[in-house]
mmCIF file of C-alpha atoms in Angstrom:
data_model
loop_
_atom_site.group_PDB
_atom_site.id
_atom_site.type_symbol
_atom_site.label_atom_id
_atom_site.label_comp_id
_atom_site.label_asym_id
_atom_site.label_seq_id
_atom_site.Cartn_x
_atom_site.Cartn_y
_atom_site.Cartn_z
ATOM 1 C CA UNK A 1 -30.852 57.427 -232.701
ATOM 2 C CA UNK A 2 -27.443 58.312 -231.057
ATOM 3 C CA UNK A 3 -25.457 55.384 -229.895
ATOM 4 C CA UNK A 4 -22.115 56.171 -227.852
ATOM 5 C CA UNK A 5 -19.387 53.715 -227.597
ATOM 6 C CA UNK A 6 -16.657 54.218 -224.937
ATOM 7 C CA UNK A 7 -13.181 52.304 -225.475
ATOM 8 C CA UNK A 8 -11.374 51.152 -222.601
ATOM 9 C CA UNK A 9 -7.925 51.392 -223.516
ATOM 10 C CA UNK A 10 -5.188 52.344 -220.288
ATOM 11 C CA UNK A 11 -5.591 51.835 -216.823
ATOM 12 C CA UNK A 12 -3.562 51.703 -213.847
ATOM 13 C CA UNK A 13 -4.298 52.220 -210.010
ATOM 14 C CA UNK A 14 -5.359 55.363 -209.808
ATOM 15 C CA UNK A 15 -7.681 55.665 -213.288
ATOM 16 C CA UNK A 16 -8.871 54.401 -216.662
ATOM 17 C CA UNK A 17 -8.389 55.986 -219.921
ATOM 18 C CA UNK A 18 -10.309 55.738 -223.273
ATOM 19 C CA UNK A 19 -12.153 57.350 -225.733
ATOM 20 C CA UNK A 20 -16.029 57.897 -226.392
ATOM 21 C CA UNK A 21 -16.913 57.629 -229.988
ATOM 22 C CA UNK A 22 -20.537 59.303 -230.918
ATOM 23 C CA UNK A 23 -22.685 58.284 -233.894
ATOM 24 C CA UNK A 24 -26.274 59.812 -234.860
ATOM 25 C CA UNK A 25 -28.266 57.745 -237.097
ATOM 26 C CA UNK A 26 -25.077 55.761 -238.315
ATOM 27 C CA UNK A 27 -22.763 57.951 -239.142
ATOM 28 C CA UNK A 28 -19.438 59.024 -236.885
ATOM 29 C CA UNK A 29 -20.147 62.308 -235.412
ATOM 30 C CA UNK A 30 -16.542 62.909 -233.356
ATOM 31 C CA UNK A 31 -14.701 61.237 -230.663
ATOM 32 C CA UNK A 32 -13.880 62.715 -227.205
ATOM 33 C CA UNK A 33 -11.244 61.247 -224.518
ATOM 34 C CA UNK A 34 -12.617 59.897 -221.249
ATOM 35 C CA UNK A 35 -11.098 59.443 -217.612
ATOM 36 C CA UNK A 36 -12.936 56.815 -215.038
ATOM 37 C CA UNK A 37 -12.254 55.245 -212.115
ATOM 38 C CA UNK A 38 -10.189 52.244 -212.449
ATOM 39 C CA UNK A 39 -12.024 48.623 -212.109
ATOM 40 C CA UNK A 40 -13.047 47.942 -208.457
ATOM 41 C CA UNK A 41 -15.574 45.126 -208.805
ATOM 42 C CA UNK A 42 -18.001 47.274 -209.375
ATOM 43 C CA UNK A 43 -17.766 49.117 -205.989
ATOM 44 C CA UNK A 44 -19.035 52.291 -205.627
ATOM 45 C CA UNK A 45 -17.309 55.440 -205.611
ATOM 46 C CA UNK A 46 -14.123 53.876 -206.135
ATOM 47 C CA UNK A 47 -14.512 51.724 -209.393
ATOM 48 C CA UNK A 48 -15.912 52.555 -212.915
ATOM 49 C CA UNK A 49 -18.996 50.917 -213.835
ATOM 50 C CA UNK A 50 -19.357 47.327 -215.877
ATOM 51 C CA UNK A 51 -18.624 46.488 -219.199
ATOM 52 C CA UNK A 52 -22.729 46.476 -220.952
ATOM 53 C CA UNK A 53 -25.123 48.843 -222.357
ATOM 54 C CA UNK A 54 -26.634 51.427 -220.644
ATOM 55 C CA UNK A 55 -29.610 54.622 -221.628
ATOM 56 C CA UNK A 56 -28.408 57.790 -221.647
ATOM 57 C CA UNK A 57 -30.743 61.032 -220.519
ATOM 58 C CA UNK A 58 -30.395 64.312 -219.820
ATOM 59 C CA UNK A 59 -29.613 65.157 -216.498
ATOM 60 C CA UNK A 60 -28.872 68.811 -214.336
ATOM 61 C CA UNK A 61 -28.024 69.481 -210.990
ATOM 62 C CA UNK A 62 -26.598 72.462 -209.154
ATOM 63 C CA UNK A 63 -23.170 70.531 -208.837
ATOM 64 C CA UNK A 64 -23.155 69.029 -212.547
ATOM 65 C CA UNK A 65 -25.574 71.220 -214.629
ATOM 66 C CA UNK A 66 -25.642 70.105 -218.323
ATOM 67 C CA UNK A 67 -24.658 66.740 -217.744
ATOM 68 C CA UNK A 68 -25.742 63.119 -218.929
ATOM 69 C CA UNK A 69 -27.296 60.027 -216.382
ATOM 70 C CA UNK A 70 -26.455 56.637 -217.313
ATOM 71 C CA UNK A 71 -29.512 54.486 -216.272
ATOM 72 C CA UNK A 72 -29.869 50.836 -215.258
ATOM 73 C CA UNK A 73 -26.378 50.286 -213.809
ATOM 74 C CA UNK A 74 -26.060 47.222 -211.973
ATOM 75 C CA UNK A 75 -26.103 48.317 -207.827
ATOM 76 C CA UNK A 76 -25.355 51.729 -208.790
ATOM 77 C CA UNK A 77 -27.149 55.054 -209.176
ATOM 78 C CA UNK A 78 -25.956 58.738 -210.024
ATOM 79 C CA UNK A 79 -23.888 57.794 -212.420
ATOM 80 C CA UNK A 80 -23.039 60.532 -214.851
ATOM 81 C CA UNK A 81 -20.953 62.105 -217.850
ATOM 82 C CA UNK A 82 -19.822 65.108 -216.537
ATOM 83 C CA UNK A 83 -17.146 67.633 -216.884
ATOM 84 C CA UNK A 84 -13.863 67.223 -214.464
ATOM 85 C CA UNK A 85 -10.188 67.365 -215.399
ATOM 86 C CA UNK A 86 -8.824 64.616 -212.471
ATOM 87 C CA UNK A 87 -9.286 61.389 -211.272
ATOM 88 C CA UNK A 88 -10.227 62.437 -207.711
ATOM 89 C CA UNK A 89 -13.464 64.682 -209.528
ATOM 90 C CA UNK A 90 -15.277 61.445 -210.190
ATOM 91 C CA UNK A 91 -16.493 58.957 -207.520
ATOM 92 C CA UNK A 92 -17.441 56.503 -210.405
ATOM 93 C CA UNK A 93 -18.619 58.011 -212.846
ATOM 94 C CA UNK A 94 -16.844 59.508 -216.565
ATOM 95 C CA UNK A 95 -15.479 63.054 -217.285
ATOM 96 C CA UNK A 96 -15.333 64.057 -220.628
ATOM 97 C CA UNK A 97 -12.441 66.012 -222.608
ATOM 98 C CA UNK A 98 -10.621 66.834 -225.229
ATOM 99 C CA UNK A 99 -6.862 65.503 -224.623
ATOM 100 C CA UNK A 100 -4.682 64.141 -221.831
ATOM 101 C CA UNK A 101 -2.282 65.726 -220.088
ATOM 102 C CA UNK A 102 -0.737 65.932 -216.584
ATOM 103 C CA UNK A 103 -2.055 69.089 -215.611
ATOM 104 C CA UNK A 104 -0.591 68.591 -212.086
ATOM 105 C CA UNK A 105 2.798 67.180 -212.391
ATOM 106 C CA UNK A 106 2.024 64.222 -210.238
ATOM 107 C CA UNK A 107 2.801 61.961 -212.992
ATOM 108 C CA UNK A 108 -0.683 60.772 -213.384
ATOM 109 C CA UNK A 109 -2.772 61.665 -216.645
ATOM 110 C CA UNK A 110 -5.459 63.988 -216.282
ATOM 111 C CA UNK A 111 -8.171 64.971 -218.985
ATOM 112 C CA UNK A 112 -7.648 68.108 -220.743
ATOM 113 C CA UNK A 113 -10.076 70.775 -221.649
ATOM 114 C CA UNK A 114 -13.264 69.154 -220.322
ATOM 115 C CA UNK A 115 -15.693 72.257 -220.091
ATOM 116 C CA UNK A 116 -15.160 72.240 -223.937
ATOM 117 C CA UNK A 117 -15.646 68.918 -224.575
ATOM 118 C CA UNK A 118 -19.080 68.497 -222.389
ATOM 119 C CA UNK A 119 -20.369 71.542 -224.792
ATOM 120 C CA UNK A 120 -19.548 69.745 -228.094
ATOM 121 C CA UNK A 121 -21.325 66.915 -226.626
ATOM 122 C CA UNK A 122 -24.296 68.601 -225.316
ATOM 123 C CA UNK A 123 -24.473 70.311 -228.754
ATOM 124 C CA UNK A 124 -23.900 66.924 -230.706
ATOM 125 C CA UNK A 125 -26.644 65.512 -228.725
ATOM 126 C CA UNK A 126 -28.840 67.846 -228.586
ATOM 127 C CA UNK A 127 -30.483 66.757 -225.209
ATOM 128 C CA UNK A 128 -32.265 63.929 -226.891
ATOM 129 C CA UNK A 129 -33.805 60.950 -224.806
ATOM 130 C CA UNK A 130 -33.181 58.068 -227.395
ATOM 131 C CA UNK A 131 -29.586 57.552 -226.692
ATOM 132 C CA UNK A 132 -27.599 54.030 -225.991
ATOM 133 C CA UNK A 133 -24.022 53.563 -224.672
ATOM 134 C CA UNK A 134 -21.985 50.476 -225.091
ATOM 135 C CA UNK A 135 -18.713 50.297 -222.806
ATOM 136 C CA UNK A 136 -16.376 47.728 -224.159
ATOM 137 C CA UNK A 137 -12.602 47.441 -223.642
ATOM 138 C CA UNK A 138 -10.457 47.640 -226.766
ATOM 139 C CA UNK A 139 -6.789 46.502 -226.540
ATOM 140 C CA UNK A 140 -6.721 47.420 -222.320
ATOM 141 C CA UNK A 141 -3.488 47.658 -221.426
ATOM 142 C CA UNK A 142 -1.927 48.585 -217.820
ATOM 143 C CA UNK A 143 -0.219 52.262 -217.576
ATOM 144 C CA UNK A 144 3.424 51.695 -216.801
#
């Protein structure tokens, strides 16, 4: 069993930041950063998805080969962990990386090294089906 939990911690207008712990079978595996839309109500492709627990599959598509589906989203569909380094490469759903940075100098924080990251993760998990993900915020604070 592989349960992820992802950490809402920073926000502001343009994105939220946090972190995506992975365990297998109980034990901590590693941690990765995350960048998401910021909270919309819920509205798609501009928001990040709700707070709750989700399944987690496999999922690959000419656009976002190697990638994960998050299933049973409340009025949503598509939404996936995928690779991406800003916030205008998601339309709600997460990218994954290793560190942020502001790769752009438009003073907003972007995620760093993300090809790398979705390979650890792929590796980590294997491609199993059994997979949960709990998406909680943990001391959210707004980006000033």
């Amino acid at each position: 069993m592989i349960n992820l939990t992802l950490k809402r911690r920073i926000y502001d207008e343009f994105e939220t930041l946090g972190t995506l712990d992975v365990e297998k079978n109980g034990l901590y595996i590693d941690t990765f950063k995350t960048l998401e839309k910021p909270w919309k109500n819920n509205e798609r492709n501009i928001s990040c998805i709700p707070v709750g627990t989700y399944i987690v599959e496999p999922y690959t598509s000419a656009k976002h080969p190697d990638s994960w589906v998050i299933r049973n989203v409340p009025n949503r569909t598509g939404i996936l962990i995928h690779s991406g380094n800003y916030y205008t490469h998601t339309a709600g759903c997460i990218l994954l990386g290793l560190a942020f940075t502001d790769l752009n100098n438009d003073n907003v924080l972007d995620i760093k090294y993300s090809s790398e990251a979705m390979e650890q993760f792929n590796k980590i998990l294997e491609f199993e089906s059994n997979i949960l993900l709990t998406i909680k915020y943990i001391n959210y604070v707004e980006k000033t």
